[in-house]
mmCIF file with all atom_site columns, N, CA and C in Angstrom:
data_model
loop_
_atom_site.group_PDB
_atom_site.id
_atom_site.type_symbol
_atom_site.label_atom_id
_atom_site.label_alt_id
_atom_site.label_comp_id
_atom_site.label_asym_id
_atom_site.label_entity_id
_atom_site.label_seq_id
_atom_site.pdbx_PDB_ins_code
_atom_site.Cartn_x
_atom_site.Cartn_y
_atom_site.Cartn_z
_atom_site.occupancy
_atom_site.B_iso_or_equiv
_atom_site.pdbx_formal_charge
_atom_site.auth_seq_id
_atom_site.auth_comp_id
_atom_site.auth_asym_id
_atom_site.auth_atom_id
_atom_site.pdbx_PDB_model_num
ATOM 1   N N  . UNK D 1 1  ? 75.311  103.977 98.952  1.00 51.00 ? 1  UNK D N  1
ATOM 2   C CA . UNK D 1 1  ? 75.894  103.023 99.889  1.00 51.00 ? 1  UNK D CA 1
ATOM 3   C C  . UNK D 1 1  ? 74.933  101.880 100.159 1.00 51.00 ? 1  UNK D C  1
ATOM 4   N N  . UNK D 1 2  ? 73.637  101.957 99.737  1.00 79.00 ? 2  UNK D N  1
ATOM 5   C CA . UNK D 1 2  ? 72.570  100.698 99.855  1.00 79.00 ? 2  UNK D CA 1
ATOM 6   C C  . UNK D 1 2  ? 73.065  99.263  99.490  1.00 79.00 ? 2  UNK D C  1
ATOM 7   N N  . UNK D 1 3  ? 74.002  99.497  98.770  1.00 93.00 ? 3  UNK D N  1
ATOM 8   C CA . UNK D 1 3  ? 74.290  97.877  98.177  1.00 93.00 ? 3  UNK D CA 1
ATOM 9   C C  . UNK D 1 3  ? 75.211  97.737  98.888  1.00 93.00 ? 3  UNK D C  1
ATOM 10  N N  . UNK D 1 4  ? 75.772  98.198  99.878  1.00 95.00 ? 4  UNK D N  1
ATOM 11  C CA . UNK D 1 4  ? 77.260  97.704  101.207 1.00 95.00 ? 4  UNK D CA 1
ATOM 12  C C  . UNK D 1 4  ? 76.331  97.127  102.139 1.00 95.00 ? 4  UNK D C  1
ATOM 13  N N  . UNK D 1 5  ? 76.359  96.438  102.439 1.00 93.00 ? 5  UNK D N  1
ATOM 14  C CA . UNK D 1 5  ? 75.842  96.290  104.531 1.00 93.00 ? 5  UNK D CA 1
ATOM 15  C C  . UNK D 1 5  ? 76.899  95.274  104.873 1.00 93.00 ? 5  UNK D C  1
ATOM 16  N N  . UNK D 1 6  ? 76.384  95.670  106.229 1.00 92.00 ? 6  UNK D N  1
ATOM 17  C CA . UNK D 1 6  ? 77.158  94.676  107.173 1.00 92.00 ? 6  UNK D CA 1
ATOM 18  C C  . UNK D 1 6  ? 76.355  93.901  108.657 1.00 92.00 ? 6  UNK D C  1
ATOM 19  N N  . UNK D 1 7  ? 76.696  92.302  108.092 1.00 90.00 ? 7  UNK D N  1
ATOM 20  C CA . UNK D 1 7  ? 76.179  91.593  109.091 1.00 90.00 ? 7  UNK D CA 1
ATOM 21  C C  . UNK D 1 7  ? 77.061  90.722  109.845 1.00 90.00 ? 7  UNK D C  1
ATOM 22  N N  . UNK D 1 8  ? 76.765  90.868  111.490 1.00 89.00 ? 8  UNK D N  1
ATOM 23  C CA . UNK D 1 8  ? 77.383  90.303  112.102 1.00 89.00 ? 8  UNK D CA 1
ATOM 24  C C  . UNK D 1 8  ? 78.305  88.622  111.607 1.00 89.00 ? 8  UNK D C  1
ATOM 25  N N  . UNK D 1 9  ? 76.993  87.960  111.161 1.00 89.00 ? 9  UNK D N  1
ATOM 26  C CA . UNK D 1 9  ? 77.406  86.453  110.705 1.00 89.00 ? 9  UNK D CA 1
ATOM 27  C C  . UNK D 1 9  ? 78.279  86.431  109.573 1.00 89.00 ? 9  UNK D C  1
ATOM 28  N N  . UNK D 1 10 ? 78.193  87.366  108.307 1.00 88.00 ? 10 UNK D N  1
ATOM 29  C CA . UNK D 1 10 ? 78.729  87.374  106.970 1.00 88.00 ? 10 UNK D CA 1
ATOM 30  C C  . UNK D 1 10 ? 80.034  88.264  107.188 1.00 88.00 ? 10 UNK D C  1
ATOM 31  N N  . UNK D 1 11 ? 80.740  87.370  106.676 1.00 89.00 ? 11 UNK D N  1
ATOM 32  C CA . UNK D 1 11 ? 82.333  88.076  106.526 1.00 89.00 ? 11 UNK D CA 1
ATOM 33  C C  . UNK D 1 11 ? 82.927  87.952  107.470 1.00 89.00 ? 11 UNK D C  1
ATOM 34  N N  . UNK D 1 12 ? 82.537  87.610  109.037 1.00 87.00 ? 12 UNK D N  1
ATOM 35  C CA . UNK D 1 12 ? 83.229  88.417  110.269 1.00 87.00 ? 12 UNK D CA 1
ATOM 36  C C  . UNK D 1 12 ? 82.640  89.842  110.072 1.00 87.00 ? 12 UNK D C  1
ATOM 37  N N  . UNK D 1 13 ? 81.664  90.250  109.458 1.00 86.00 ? 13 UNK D N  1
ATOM 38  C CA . UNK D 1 13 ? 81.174  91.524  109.980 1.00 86.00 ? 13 UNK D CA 1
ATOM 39  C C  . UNK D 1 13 ? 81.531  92.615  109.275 1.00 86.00 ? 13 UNK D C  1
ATOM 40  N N  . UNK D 1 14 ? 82.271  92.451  108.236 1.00 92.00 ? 14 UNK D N  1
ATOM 41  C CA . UNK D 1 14 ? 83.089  93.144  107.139 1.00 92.00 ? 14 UNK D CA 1
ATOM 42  C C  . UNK D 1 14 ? 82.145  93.640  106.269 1.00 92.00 ? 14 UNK D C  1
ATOM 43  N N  . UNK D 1 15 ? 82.380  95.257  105.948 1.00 95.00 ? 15 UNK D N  1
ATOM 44  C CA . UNK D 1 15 ? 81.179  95.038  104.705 1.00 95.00 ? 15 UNK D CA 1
ATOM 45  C C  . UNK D 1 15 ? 81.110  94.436  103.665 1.00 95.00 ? 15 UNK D C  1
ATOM 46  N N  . UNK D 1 16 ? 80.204  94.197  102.766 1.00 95.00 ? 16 UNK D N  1
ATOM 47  C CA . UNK D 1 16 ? 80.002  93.630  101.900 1.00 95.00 ? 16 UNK D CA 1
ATOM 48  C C  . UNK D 1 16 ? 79.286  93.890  100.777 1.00 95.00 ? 16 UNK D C  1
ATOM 49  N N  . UNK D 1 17 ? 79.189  93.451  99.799  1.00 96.00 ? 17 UNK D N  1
ATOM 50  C CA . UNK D 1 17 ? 77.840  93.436  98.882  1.00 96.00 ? 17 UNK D CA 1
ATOM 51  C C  . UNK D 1 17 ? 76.494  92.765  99.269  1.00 96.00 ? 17 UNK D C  1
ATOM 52  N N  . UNK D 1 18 ? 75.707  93.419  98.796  1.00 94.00 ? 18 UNK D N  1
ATOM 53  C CA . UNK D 1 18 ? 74.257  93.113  99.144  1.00 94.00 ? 18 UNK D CA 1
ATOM 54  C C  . UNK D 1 18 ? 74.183  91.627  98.002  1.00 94.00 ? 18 UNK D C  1
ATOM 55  N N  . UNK D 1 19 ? 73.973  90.864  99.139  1.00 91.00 ? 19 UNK D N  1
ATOM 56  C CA . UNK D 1 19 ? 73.517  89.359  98.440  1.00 91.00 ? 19 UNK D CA 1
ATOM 57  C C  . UNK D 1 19 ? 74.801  88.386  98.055  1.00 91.00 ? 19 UNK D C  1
ATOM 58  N N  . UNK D 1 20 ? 75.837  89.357  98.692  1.00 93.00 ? 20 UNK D N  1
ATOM 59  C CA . UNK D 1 20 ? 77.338  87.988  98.024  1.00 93.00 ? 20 UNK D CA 1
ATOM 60  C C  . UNK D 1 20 ? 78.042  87.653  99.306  1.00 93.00 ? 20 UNK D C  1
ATOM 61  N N  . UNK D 1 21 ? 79.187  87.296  99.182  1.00 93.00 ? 21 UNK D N  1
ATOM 62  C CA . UNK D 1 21 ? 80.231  87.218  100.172 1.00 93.00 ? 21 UNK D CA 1
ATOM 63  C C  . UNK D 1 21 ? 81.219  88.064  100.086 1.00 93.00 ? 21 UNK D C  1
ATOM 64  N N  . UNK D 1 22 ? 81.256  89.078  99.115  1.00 96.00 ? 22 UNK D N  1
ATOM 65  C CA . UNK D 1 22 ? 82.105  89.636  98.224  1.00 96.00 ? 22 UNK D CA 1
ATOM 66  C C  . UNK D 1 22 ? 82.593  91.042  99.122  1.00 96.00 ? 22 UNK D C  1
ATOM 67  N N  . UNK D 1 23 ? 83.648  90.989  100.154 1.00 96.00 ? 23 UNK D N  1
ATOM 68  C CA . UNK D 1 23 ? 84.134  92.139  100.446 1.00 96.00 ? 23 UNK D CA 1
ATOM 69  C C  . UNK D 1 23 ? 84.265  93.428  100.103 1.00 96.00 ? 23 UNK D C  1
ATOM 70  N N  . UNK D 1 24 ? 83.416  94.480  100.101 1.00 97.00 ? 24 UNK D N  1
ATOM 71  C CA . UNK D 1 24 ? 84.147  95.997  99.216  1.00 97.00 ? 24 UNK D CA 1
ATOM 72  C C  . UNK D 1 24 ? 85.531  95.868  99.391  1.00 97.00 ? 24 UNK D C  1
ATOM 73  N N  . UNK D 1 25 ? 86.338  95.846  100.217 1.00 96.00 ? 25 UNK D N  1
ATOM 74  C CA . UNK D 1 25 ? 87.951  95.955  100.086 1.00 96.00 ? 25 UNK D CA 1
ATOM 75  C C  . UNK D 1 25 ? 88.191  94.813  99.003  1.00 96.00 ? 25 UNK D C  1
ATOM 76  N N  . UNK D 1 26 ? 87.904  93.695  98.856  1.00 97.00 ? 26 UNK D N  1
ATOM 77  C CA . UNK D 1 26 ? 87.779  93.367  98.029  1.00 97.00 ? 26 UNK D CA 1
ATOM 78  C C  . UNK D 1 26 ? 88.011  93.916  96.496  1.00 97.00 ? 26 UNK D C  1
ATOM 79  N N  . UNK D 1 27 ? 87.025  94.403  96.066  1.00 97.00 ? 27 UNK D N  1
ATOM 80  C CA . UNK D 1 27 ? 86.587  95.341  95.162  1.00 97.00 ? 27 UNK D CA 1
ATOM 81  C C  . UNK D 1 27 ? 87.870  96.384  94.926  1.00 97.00 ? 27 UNK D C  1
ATOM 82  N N  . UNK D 1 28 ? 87.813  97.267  96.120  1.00 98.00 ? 28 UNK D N  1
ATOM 83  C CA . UNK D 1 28 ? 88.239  97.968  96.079  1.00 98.00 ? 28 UNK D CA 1
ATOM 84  C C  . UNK D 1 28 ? 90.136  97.774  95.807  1.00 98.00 ? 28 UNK D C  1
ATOM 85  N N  . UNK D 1 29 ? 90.684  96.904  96.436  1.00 97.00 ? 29 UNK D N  1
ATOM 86  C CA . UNK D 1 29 ? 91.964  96.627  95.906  1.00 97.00 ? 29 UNK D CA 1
ATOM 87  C C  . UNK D 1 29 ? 92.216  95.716  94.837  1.00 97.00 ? 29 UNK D C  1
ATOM 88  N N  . UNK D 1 30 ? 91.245  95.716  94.209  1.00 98.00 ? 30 UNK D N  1
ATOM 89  C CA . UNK D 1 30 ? 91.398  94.918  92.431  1.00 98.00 ? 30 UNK D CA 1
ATOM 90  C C  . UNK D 1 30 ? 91.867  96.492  91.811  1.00 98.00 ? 30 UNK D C  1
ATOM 91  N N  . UNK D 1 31 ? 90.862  97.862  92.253  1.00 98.00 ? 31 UNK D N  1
ATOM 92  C CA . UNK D 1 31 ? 90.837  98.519  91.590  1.00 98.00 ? 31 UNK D CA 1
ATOM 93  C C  . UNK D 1 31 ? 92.298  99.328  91.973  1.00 98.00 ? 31 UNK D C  1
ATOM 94  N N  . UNK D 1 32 ? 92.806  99.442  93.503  1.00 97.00 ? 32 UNK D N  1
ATOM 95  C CA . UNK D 1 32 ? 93.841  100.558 93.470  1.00 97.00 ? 32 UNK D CA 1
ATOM 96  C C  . UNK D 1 32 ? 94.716  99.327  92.718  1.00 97.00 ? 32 UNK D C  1
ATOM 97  N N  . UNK D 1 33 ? 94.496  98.076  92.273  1.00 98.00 ? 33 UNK D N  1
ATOM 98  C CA . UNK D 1 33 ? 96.266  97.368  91.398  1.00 98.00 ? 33 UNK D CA 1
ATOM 99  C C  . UNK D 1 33 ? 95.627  97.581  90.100  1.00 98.00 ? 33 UNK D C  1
ATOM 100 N N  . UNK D 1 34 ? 94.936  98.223  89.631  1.00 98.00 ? 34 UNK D N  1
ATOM 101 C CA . UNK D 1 34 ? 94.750  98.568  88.419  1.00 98.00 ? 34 UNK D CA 1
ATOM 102 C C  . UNK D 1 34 ? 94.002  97.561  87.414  1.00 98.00 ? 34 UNK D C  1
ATOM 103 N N  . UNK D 1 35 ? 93.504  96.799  88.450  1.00 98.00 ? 35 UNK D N  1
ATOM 104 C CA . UNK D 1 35 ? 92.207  96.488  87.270  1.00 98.00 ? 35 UNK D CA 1
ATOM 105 C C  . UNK D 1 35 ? 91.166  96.824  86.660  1.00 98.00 ? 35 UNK D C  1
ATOM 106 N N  . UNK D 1 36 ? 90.710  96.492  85.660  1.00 97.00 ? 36 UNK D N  1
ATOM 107 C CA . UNK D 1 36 ? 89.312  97.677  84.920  1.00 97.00 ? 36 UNK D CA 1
ATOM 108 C C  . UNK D 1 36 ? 88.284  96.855  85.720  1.00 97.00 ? 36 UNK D C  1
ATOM 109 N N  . UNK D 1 37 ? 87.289  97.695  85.740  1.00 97.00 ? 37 UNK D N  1
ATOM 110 C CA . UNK D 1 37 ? 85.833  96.751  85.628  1.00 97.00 ? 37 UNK D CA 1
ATOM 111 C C  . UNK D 1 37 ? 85.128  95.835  85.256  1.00 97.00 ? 37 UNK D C  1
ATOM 112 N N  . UNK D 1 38 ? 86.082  95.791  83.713  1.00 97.00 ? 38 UNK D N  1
ATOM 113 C CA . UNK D 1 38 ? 85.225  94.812  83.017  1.00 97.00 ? 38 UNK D CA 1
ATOM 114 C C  . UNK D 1 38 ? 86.583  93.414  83.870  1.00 97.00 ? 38 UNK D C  1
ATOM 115 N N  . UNK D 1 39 ? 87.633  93.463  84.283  1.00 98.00 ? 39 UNK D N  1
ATOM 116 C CA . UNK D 1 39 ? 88.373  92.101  84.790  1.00 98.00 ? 39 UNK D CA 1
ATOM 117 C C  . UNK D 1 39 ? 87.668  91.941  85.914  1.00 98.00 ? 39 UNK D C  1
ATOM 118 N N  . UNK D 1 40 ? 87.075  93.011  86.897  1.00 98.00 ? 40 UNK D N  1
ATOM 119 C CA . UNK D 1 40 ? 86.115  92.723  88.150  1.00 98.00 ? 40 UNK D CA 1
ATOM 120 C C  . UNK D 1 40 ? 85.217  91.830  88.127  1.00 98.00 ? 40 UNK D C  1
ATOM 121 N N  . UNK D 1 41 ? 84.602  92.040  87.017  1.00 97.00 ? 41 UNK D N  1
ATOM 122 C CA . UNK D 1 41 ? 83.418  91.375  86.445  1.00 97.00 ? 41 UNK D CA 1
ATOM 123 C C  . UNK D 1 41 ? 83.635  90.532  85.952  1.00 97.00 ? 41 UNK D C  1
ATOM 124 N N  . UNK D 1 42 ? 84.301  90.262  85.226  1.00 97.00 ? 42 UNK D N  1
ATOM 125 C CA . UNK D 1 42 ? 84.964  88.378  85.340  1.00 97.00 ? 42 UNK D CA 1
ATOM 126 C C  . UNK D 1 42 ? 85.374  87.347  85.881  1.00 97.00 ? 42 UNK D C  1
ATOM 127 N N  . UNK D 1 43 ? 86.251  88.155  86.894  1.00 96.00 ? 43 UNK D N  1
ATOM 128 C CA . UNK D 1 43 ? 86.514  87.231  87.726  1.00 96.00 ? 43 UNK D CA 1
ATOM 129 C C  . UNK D 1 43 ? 85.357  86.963  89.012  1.00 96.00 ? 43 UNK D C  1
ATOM 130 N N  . UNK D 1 44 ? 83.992  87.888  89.443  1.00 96.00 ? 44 UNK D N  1
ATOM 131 C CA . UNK D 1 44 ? 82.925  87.655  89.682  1.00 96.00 ? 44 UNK D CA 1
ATOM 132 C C  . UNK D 1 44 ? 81.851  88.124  89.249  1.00 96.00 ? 44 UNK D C  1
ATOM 133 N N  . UNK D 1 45 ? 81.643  87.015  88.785  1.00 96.00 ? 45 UNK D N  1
ATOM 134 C CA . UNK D 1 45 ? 80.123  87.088  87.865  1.00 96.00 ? 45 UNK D CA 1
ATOM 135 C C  . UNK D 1 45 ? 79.015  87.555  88.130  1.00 96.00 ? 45 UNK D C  1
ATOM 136 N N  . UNK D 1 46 ? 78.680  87.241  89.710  1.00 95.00 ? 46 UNK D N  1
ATOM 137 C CA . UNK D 1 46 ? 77.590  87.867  90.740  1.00 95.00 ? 46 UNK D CA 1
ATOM 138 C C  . UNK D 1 46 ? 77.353  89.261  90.366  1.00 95.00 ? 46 UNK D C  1
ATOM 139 N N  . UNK D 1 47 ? 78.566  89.779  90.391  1.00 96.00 ? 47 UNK D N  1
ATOM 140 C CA . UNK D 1 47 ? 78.444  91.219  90.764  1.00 96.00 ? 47 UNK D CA 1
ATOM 141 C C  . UNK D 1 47 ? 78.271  91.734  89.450  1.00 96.00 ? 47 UNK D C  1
ATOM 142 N N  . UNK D 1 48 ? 77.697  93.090  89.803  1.00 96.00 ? 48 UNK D N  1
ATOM 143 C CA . UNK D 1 48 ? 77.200  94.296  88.228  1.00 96.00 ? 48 UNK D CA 1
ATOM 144 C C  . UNK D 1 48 ? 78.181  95.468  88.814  1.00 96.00 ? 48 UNK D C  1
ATOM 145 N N  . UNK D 1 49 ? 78.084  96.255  87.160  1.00 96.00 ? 49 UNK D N  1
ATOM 146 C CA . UNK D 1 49 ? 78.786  97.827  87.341  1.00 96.00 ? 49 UNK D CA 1
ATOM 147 C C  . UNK D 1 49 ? 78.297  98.860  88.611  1.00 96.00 ? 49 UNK D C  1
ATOM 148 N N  . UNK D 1 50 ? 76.927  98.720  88.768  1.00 96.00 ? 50 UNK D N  1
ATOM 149 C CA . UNK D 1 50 ? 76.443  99.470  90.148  1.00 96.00 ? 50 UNK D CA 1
ATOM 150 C C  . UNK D 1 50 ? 77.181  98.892  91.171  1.00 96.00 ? 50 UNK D C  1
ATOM 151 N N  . UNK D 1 51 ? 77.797  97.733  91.410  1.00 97.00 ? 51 UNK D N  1
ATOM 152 C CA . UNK D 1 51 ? 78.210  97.315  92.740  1.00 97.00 ? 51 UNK D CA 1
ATOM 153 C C  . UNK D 1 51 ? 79.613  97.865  93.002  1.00 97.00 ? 51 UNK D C  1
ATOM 154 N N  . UNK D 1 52 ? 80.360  98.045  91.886  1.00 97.00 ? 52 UNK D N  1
ATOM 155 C CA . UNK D 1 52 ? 81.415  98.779  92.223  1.00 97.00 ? 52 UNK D CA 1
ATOM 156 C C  . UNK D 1 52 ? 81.085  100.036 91.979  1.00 97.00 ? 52 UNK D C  1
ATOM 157 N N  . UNK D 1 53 ? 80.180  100.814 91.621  1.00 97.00 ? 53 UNK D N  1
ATOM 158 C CA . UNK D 1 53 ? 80.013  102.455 92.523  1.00 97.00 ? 53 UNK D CA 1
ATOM 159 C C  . UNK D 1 53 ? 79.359  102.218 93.751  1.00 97.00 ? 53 UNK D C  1
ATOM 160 N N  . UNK D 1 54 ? 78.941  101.378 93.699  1.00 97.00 ? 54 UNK D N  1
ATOM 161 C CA . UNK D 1 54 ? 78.600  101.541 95.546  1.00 97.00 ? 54 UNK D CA 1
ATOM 162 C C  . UNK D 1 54 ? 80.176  101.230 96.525  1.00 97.00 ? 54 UNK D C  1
ATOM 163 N N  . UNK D 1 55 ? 80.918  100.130 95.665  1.00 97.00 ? 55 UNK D N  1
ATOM 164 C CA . UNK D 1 55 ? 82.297  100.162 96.941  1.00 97.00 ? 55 UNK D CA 1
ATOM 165 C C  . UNK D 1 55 ? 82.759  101.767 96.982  1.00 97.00 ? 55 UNK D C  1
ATOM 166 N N  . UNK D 1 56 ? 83.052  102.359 95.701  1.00 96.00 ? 56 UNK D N  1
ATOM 167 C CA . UNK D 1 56 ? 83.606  103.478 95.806  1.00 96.00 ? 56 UNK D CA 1
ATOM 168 C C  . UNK D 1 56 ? 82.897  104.635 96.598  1.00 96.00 ? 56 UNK D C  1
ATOM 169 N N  . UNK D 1 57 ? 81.436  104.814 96.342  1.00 95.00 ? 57 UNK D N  1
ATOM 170 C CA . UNK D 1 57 ? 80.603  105.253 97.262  1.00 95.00 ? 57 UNK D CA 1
ATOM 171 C C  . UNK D 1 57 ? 81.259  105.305 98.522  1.00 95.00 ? 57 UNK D C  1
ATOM 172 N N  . UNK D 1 58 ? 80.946  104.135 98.869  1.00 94.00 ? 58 UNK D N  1
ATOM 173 C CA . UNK D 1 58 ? 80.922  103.774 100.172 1.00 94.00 ? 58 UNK D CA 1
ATOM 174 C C  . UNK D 1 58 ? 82.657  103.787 100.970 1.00 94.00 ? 58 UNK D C  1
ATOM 175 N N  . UNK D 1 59 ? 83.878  104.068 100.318 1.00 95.00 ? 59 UNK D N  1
ATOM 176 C CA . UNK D 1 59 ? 85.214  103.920 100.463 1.00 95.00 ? 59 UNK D CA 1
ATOM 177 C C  . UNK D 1 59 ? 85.103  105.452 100.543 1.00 95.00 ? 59 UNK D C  1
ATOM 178 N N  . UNK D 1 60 ? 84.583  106.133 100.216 1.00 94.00 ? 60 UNK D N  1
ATOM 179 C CA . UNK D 1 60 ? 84.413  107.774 100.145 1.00 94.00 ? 60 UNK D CA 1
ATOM 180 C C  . UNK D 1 60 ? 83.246  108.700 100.980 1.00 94.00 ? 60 UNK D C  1
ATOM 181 N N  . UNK D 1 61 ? 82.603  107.867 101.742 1.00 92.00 ? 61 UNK D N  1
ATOM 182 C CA . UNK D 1 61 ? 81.986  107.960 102.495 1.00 92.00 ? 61 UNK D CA 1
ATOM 183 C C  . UNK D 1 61 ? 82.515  108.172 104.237 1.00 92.00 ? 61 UNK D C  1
ATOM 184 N N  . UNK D 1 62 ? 83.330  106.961 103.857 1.00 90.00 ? 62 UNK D N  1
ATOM 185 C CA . UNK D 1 62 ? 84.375  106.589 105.111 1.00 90.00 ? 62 UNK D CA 1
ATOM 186 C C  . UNK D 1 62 ? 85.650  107.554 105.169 1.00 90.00 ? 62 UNK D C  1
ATOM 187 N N  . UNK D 1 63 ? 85.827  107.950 104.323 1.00 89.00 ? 63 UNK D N  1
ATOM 188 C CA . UNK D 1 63 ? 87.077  109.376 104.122 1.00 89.00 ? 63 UNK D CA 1
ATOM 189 C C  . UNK D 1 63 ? 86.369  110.903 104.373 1.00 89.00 ? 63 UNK D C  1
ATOM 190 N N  . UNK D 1 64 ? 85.335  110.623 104.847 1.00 90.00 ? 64 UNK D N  1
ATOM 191 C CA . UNK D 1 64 ? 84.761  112.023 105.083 1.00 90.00 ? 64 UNK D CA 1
ATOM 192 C C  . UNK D 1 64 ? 84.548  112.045 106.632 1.00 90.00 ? 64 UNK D C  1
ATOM 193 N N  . UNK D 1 65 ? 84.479  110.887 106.976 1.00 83.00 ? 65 UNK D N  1
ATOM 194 C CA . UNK D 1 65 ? 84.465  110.958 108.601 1.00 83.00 ? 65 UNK D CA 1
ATOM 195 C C  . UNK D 1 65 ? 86.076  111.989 109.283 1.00 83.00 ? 65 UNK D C  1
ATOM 196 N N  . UNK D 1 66 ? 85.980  112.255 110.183 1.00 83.00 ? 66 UNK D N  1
ATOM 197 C CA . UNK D 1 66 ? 87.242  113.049 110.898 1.00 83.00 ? 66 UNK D CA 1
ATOM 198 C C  . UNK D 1 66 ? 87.125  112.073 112.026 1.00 83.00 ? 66 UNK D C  1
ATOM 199 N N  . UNK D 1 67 ? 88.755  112.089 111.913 1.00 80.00 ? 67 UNK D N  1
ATOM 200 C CA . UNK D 1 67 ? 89.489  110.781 112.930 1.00 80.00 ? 67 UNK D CA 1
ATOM 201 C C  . UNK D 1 67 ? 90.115  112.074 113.722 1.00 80.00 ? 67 UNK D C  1
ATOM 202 N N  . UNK D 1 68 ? 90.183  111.262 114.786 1.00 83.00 ? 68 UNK D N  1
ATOM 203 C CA . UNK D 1 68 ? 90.907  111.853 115.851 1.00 83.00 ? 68 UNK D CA 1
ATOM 204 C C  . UNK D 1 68 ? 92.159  111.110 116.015 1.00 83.00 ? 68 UNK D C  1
ATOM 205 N N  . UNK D 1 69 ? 93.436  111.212 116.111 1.00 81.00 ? 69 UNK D N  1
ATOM 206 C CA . UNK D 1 69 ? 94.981  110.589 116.546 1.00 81.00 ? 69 UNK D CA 1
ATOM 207 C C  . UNK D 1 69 ? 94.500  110.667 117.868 1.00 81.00 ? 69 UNK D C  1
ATOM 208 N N  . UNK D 1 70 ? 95.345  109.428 118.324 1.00 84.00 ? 70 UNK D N  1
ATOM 209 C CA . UNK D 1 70 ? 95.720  109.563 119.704 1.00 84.00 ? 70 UNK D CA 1
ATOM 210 C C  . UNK D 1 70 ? 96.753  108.790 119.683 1.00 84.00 ? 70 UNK D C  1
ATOM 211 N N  . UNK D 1 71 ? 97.988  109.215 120.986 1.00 82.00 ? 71 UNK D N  1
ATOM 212 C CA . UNK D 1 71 ? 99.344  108.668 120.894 1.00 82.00 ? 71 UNK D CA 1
ATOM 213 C C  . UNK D 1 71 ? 99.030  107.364 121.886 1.00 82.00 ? 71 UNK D C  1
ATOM 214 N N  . UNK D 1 72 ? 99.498  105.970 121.416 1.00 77.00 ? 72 UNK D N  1
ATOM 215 C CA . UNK D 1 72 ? 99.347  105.417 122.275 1.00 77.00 ? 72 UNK D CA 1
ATOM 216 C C  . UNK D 1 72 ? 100.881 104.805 122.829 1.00 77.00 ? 72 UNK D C  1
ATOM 217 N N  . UNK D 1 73 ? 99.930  103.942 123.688 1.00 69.00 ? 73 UNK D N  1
ATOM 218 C CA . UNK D 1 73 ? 101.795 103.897 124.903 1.00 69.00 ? 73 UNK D CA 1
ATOM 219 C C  . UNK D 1 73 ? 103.363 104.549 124.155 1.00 69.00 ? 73 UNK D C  1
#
């Protein structure tokens, strides 16, 4: 997850890639519409193959937390 952070000023606070502007959701919904890696990587150049195992990393990281429901109004 080292290559995600999140800073207040960048994005609105959204994570990101280390050193871009480049949203993991981002990333990550190129991949659930079925793009490969190598179209990721074309269409941004910045980024390397480690940066999308870190979105996925990090998208699977966040699915291990336990949510609590609550009903509201």
């Amino acid at each position: 997850m080292g290559r995600i952070v999140v800073q207040p000023d960048v994005c609105n606070g959204r994570p990101v890639i280390e050193g871009t502007r480049i949203a993991a959701h981002t990333v990550l919904d190129f991949l659930a519409a079925g793009d490969s890696r190598e179209e990721i990587l074309r269409a941004y150049p910045s980024l390397r193959d480690e940066d999308i195992d870190a979105c996925l990393a990090f998208a699977s990281r966040l699915l291990e937390s336990r949510y609590t429901l609550e009903q509201a109004a």
